[in-house]
Coordinates of C-alpha atoms in Angstrom, one line a residue:
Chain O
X253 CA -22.5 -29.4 27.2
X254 CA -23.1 -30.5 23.6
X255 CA -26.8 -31.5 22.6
X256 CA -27.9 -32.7 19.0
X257 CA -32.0 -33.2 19.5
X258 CA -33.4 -35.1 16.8
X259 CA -31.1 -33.5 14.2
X260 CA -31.2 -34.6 10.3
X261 CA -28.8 -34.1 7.7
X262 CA -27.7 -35.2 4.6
X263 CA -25.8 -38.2 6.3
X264 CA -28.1 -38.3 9.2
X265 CA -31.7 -39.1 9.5
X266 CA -31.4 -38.9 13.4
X267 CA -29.0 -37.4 15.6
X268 CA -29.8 -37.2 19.2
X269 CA -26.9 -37.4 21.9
X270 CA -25.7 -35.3 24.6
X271 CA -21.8 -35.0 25.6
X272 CA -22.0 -34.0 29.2
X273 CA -20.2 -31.4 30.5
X274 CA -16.8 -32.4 33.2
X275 CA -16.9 -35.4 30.9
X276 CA -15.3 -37.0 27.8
X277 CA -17.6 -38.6 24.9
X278 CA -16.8 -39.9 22.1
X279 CA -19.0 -40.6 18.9
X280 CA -17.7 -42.7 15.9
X281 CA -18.9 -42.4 12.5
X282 CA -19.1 -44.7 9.8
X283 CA -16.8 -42.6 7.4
X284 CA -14.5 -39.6 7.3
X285 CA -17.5 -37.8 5.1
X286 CA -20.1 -38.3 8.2
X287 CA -17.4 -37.3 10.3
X288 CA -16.9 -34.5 8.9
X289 CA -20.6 -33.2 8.4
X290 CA -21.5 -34.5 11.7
X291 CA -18.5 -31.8 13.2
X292 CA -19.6 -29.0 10.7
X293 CA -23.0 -29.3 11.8
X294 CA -22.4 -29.3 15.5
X295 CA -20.1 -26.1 14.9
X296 CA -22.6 -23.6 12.8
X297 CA -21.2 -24.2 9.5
X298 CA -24.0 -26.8 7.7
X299 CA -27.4 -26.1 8.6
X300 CA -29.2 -29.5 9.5
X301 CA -32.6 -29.8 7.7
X302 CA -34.6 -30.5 10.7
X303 CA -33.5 -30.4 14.8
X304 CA -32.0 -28.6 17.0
X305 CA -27.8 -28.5 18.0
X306 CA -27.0 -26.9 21.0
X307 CA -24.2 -26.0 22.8
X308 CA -23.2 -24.9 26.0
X309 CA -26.9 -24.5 26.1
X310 CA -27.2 -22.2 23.5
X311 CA -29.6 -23.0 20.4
X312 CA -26.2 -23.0 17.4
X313 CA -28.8 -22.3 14.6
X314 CA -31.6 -20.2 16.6
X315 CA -29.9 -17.0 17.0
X316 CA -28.1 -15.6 13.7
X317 CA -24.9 -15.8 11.8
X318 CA -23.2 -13.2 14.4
X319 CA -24.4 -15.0 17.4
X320 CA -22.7 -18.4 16.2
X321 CA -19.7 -16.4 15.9
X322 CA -20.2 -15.5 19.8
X323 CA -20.8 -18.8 20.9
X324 CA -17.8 -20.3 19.0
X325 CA -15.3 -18.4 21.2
X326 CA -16.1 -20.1 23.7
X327 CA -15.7 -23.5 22.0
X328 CA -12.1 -25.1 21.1
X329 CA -12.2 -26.7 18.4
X330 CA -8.8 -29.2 17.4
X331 CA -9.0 -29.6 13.4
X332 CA -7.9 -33.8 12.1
X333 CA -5.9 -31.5 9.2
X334 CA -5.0 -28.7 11.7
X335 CA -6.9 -26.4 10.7
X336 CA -4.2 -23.6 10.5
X337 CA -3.9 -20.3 7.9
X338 CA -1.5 -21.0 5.5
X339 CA -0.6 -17.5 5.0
X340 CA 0.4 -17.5 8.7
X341 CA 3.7 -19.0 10.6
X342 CA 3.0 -21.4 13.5
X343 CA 2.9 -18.7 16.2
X344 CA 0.7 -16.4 14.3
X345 CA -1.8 -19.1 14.1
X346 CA -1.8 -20.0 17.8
X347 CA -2.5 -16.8 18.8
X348 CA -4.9 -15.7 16.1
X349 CA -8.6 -16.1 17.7
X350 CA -6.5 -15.0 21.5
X351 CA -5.1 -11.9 19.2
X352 CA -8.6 -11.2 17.6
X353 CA -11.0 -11.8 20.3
X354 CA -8.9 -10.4 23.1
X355 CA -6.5 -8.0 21.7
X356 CA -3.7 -10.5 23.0
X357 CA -0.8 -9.9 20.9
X358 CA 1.5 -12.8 19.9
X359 CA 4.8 -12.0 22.1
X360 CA 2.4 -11.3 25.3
X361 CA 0.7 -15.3 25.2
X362 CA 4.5 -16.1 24.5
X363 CA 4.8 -17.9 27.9
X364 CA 1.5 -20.0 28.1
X365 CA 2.4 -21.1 24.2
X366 CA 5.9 -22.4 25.6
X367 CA 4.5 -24.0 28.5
X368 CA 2.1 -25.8 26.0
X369 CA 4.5 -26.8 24.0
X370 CA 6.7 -28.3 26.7
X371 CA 3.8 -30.5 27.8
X372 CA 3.5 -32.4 24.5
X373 CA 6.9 -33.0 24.8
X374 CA 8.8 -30.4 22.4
X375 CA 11.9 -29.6 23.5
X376 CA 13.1 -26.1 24.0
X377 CA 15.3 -25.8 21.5
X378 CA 13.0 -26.7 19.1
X379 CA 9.8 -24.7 19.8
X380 CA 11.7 -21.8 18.3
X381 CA 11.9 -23.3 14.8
X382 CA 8.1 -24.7 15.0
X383 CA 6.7 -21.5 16.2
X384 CA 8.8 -20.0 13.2
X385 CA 7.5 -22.3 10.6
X386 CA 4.8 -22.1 8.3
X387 CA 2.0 -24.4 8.3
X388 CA 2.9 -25.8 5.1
X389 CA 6.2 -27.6 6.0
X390 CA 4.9 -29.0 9.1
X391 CA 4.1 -33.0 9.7
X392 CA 0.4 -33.8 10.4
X393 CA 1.4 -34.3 14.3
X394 CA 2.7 -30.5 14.4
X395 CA -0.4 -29.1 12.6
X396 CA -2.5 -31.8 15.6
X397 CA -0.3 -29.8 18.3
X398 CA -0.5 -26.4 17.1
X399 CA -4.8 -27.1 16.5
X400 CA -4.4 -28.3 20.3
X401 CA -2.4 -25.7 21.3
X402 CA -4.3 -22.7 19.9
X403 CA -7.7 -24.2 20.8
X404 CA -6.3 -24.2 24.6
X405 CA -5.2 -20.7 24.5
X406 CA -8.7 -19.7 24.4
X407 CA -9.8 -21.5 27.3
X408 CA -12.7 -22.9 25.6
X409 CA -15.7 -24.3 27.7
X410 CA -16.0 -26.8 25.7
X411 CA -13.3 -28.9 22.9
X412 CA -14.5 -30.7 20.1
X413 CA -12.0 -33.0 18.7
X414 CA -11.8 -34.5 15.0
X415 CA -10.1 -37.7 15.0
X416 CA -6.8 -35.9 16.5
X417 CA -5.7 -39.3 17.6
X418 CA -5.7 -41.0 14.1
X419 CA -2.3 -42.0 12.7
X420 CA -0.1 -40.4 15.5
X421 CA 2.8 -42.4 17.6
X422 CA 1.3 -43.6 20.7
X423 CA 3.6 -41.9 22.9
X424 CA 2.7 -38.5 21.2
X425 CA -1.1 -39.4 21.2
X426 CA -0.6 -39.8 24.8
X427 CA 0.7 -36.6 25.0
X428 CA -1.9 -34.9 23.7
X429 CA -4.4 -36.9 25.5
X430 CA -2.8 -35.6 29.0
X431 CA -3.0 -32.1 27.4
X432 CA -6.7 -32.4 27.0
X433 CA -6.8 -34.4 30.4
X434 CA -4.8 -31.8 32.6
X435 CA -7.1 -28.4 31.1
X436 CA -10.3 -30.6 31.8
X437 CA -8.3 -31.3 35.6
X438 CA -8.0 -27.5 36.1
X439 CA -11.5 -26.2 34.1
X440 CA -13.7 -28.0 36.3
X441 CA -17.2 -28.9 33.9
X442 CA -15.4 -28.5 30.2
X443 CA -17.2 -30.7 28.2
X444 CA -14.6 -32.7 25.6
X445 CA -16.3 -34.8 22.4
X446 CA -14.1 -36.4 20.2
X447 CA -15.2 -37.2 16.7
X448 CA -13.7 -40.3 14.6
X449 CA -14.2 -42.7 12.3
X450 CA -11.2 -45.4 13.7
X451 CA -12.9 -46.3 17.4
X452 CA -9.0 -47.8 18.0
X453 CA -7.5 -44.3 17.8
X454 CA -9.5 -43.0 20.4
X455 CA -8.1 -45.2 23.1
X456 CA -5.7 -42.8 24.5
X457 CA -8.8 -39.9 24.8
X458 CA -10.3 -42.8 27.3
X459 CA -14.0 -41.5 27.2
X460 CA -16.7 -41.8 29.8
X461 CA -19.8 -42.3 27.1
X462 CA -19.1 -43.9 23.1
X463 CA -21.4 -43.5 20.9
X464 CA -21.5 -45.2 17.1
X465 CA -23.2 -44.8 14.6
X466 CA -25.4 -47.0 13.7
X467 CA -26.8 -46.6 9.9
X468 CA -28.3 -43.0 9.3
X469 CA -28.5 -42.8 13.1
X470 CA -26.4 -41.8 16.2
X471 CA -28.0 -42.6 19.5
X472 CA -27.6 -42.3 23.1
Chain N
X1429 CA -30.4 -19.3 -39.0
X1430 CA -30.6 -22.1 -35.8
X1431 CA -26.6 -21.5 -35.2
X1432 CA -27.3 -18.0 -34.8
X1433 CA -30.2 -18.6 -32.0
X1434 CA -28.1 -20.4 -30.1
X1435 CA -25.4 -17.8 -29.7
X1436 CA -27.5 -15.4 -28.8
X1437 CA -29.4 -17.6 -26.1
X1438 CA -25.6 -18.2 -25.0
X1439 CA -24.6 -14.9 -24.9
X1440 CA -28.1 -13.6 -23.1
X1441 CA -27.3 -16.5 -20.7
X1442 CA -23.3 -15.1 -19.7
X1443 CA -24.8 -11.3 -19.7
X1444 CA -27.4 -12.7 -17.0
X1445 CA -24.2 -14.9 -15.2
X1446 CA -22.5 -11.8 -15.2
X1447 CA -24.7 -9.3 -13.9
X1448 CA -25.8 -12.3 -11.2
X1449 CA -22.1 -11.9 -10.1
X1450 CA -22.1 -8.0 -10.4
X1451 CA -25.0 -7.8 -7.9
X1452 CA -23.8 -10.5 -5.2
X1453 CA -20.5 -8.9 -5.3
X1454 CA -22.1 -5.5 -4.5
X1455 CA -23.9 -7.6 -1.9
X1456 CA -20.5 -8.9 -0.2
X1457 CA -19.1 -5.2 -0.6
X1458 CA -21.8 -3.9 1.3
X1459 CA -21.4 -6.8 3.9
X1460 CA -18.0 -5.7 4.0
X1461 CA -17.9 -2.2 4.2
X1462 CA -20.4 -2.3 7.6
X1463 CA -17.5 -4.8 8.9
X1464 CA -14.8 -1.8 7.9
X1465 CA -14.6 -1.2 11.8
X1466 CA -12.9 -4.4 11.9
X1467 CA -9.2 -3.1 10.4
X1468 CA -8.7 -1.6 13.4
X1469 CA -7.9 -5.1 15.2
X1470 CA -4.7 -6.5 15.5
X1471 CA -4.6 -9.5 13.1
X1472 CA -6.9 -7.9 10.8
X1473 CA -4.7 -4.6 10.4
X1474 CA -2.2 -6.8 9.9
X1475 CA -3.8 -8.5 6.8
X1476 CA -4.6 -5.3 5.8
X1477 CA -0.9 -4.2 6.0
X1478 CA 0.6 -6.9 3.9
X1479 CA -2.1 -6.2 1.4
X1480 CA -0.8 -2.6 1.0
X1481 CA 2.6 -3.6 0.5
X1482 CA 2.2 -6.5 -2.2
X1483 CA -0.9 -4.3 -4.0
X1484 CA 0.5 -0.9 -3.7
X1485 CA 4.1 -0.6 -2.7
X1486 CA 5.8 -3.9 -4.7
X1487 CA 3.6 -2.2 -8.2
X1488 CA 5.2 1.0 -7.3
X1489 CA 8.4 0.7 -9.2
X1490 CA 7.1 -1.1 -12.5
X1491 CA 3.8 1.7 -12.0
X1492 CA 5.7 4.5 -12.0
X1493 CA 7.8 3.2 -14.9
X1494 CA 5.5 2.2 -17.6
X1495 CA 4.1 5.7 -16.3
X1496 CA 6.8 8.1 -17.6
X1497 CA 7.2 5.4 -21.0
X1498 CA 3.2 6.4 -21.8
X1499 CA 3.8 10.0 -20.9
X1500 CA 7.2 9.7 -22.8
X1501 CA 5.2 7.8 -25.9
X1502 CA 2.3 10.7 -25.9
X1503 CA 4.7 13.4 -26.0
X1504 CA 6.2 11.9 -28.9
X1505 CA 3.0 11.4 -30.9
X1506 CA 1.6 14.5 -29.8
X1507 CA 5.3 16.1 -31.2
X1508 CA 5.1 14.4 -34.0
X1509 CA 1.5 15.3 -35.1
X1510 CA 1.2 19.5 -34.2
X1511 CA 5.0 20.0 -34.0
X1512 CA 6.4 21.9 -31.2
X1513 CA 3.6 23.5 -29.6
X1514 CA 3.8 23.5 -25.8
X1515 CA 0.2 24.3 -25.0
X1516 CA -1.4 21.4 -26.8
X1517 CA 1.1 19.5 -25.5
X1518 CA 0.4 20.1 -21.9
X1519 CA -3.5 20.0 -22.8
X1520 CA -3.1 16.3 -24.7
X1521 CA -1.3 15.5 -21.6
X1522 CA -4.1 16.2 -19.0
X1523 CA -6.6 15.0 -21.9
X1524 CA -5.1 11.2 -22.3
X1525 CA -2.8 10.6 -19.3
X1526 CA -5.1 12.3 -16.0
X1527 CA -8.4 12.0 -17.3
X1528 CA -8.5 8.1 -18.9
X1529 CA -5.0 6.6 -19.6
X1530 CA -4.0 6.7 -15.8
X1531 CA -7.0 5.6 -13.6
X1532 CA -7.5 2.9 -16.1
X1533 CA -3.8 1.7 -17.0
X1534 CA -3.2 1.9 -12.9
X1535 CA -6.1 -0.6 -12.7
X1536 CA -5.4 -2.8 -15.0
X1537 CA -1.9 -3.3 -13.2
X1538 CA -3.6 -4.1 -10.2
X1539 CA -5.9 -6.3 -11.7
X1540 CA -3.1 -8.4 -13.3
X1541 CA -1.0 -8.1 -10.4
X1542 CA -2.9 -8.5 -7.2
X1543 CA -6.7 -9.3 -8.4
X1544 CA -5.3 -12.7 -9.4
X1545 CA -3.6 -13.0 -6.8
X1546 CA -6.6 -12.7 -3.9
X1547 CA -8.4 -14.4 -6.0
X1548 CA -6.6 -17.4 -5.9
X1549 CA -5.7 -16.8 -2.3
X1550 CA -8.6 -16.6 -0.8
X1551 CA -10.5 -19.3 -3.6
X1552 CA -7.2 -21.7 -2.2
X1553 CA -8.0 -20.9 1.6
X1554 CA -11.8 -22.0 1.3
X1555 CA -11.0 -25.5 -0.4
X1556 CA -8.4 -25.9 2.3
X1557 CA -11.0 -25.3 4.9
X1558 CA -9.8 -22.2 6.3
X1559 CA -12.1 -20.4 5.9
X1560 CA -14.0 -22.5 8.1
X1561 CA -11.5 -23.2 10.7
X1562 CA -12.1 -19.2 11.0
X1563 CA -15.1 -19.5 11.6
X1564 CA -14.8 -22.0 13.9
X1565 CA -12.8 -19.9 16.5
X1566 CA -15.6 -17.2 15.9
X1567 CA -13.7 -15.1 13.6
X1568 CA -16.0 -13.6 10.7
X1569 CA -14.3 -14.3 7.5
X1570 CA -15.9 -10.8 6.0
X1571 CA -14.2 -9.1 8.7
X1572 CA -11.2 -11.4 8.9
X1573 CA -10.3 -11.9 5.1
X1574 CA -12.5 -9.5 3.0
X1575 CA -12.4 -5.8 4.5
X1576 CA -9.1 -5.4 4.7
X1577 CA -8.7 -6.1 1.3
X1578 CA -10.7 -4.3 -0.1
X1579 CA -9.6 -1.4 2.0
X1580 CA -6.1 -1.7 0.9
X1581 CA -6.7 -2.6 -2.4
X1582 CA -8.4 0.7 -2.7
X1583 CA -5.6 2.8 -1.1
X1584 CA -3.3 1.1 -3.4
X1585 CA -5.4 1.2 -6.7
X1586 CA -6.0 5.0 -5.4
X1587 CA -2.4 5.8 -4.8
X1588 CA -0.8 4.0 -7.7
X1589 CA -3.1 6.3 -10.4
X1590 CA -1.6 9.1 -8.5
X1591 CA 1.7 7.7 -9.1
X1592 CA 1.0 6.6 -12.9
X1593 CA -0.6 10.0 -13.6
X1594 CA 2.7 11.9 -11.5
X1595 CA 5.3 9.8 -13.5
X1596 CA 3.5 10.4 -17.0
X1597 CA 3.7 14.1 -16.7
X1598 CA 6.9 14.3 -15.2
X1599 CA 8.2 11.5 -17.8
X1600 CA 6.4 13.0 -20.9
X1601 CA 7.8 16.9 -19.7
X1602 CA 11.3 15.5 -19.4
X1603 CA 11.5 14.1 -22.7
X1604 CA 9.5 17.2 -24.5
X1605 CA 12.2 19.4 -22.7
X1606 CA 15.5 17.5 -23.1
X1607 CA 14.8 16.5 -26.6
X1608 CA 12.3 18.8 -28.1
X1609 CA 13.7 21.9 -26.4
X1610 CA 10.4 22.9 -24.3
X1611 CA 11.5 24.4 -21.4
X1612 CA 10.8 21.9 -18.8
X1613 CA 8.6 24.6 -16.0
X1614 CA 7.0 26.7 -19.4
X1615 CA 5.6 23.4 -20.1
X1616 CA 4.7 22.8 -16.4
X1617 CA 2.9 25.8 -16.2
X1618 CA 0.8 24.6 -19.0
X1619 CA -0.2 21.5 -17.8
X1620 CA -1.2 23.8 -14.5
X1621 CA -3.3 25.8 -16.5
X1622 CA -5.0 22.7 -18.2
X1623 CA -5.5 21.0 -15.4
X1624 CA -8.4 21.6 -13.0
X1625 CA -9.9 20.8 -9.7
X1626 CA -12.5 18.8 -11.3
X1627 CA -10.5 16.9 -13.8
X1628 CA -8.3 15.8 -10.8
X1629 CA -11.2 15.0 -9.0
X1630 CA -13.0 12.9 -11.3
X1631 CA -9.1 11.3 -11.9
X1632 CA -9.2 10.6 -8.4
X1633 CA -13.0 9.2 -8.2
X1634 CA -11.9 6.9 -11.0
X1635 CA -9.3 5.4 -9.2
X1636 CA -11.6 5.3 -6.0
X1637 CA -14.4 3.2 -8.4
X1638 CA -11.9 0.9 -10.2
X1639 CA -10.2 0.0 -6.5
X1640 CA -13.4 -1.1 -5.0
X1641 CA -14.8 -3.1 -8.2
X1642 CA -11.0 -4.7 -8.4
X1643 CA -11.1 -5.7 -4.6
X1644 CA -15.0 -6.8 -4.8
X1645 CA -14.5 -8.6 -7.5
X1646 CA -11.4 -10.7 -6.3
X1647 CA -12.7 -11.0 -3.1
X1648 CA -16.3 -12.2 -4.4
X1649 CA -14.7 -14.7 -7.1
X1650 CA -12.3 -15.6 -4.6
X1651 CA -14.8 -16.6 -1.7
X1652 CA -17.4 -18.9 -4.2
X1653 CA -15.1 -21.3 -4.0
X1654 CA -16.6 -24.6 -2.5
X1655 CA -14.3 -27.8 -2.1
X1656 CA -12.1 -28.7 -5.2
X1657 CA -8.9 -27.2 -6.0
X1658 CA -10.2 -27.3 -10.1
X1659 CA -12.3 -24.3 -9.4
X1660 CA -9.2 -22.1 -8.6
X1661 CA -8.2 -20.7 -11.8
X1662 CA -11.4 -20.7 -12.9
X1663 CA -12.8 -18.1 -10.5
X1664 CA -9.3 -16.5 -10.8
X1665 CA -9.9 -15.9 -14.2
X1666 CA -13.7 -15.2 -13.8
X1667 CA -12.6 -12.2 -11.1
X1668 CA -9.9 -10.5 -13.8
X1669 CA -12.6 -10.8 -16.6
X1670 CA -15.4 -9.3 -14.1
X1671 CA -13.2 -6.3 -13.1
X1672 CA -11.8 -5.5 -17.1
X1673 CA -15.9 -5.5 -17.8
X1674 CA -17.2 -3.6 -14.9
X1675 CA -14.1 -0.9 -14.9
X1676 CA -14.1 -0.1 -18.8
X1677 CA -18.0 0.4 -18.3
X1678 CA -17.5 2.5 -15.2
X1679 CA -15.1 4.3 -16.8
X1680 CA -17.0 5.1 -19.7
X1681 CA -19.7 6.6 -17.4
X1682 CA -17.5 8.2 -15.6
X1683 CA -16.3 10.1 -18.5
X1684 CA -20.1 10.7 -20.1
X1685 CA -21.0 11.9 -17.1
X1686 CA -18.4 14.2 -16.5
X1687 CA -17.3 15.1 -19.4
X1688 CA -20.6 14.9 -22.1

């Protein structure tokens, strides 16, 4: 579950909607800059002036910097821009929060990456080269995958997703759509939002609830 | 008369800047030294790994080099001032190279070397946003990005004056031997009987200080950061100005302290 009660921003003078959990919501915002602080402020990183943001039932601002941190294993969190650590090759960054949090090291989640990878559609032969690669020489629909990917990995209770639709082929948006669908199939409650400013990219997502924004304000 | 005002107002102003960044980067050390615990994680020993190896290991060579030139150099001056005189020598030796030139020469290498370099790092990772994507998947970005640089930037910055101070005596004995004729161990045992346990450990303390105002200072510069990509080279250069301030001070209070 993901709650914003009567939350107010910069952007926003009124943010109050719930994404329910098992379900997939969408909210669309009048720009990529509400977008954008609307996500940061729902994940702990831009306190909101007034309100309260909670998540999986769990007050984001109400408990310290280190209980954020806490909560936000437990959310997936797939990045418009990927997301990913430059400094890092592909694999590294999949298995970065699963390496940190767990003690997973990359060549033991080896199997469950592949598997991943083989259900967006990347052939065998290539996951070698893309897990290889750095983050840098990779097209926006890799850095999309690997955001997915890792996000999965952690099997998160709940995914938020930033326009991760937007600009993609829609066989490959599909793809990742039936990525998203099939861990929500087989974790039973995981609440899904997906963030955007382009309502049309979020077709393949197919969400229970919309919401848009509507001036300063985003409503159930 | 007015001219002169102003500069002084502006001057008074960049003291009070500076000494505003000198006390939130002691903040951030402290915030980072009570995440130290966190090097011993996987990923995070890993960043600390690669940050040994392109601070301490990749400076080795050029280190140790410029090392025996400035023991070489000394021995020279030294040589040409008293004449052959192998006790002053190995005293001058222990005077310039251990107690001031090699803590403080080692530093500045790894302030031209590396604090630039995590400076702009970790300045480029925050307008890219991952910093935040870190924190996103719950990973503390002190813990993450922070301690284990400073914790290898202190091992290196701590083993490189070793090195610097090794390759100075060794370098400035080798020359006074081959072409002034001191016999290479006489002259060893001199610089023996110069040097003490408390000149090596104030040496060593020096190197201990400079490493952790080097990494604080990249790190701090490198983390105020916000969004635009202007701001890079700006903190870059604000972190290699901090540490050239802050190490020539503690060095000189080092040295009055210890020495006075």
């Amino acid at each position: 579950m993901i709650e914003c009660r009567g939350v107010r921003t910069d952007s926003f003078d009124d943010l109050t909607f719930r994404a329910a959990p098992g379900e997939v919501t969408a909210v669309i915002t009048a720009s990529d800059d509400d977008r954008r602080e609307l996500l940061e402020t729902l994940l702990g990183l831009c306190r909101p002036r007034s309100g309260e943001v909670r998540i999986l039932d769990e007050d984001v601002y109400g408990r310290g910097a280190s209980a954020t941190l806490g909560l936000m294993k437990r959310v997936g969190v797939v990045w418009n821009g990927g997301g990913a650590i430059s400094n890092l090759n592909v694999c590294e960054n999949i298995t970065l929060p699963l390496w940190y949090h767990r003690g997973v090291r990359p060549g033991m989640a080896g199997d469950a990456v592949r598997a991943l990878l083989a259900a967006a559609g990347m052939r065998e032969e290539r996951v070698r080269k893309f897990l290889l690669s750095r983050p840098g020489d990779l097209a926006e629909h890799d850095l999309r995958l690997l955001s997915l990917v890792r996000a999965l990995l952690m099997e998160p209770e709940a995914v938020v997703c930033e326009s991760i639709f937007e600009g993609l082929a829609p066989e490959f948006a599909r793809a990742l759509a039936r990525m998203l669908d099939d861990y929500r199939a087989s974790h039973e409650g995981t609440t899904v939002l997906h963030i955007s400013s382009d309502e049309a990219s979020l077709a393949p997502a197919q969400p229970a609830l919309t919401l848009t924004q509507l001036g300063r304000e985003i409503h159930s | 008369m007015g001219a002169l005002w102003i500069d002084f107002e502006r001057i008074g102003r960049g003291v009070l800047r500076m000494l505003g960044h000198t006390r939130d980067t002691a903040r951030m050390l402290r915030d980072a030294v009570g995440r130290m615990g966190a090097v011993r994680r996987g990923p995070v020993l890993a960043v600390f790994s690669r940050q040994v190896y392109f601070t301490g290991i990749q400076a080795l060579a050029v280190t140790t080099a410029v090392g025996a030139v400035i023991g070489i150099v000394t021995i020279t001056q030294v040589a040409n001032i008293v004449g052959v005189n192998a006790v002053l020598t190995g005293r001058i030796l222990v005077w310039i190279v251990v107690r001031e030139l090699g803590p403080l020469l080692a530093a500045i290498f790894v302030i031209a070397r590396s604090s630039t370099a995590v400076a702009a790092e970790l300045a480029s990772m925050n307008v890219s946003g991952e910093v935040r994507a870190l924190r996103a998947m719950g990973i503390d970005p002190i813990s993450y990005l922070i301690a284990p640089r400073i914790a290898a930037v202190v091992l290196s910055v701590f083993i490189l004056t070793f090195y610097f101070q090794m390759a100075a005596v060794f370098g400035g004995l080798s020359l006074a031997s081959l072409v002034l004729r001191d016999p290479f161990l006489a002259q060893l045992r001199n610089i023996f009987s110069a040097l003490k346990v408390f000149e090596i450990s104030v040496s060593l303390a020096k190197g201990l200080v400079f490493g952790v105002v080097i990494a604080g200072s990249a790190c701090y510069h490198g983390m105020r950061v916000q969004t635009s990509i202007t701001e890079v080279p700006q903190v870059t250069t604000a972190a290699v100005m901090q540490s050239l301030v802050l190490i020539v001070a503690a060095d000189a209070a080092i040295t009055l302290v210890s020495f006075v």
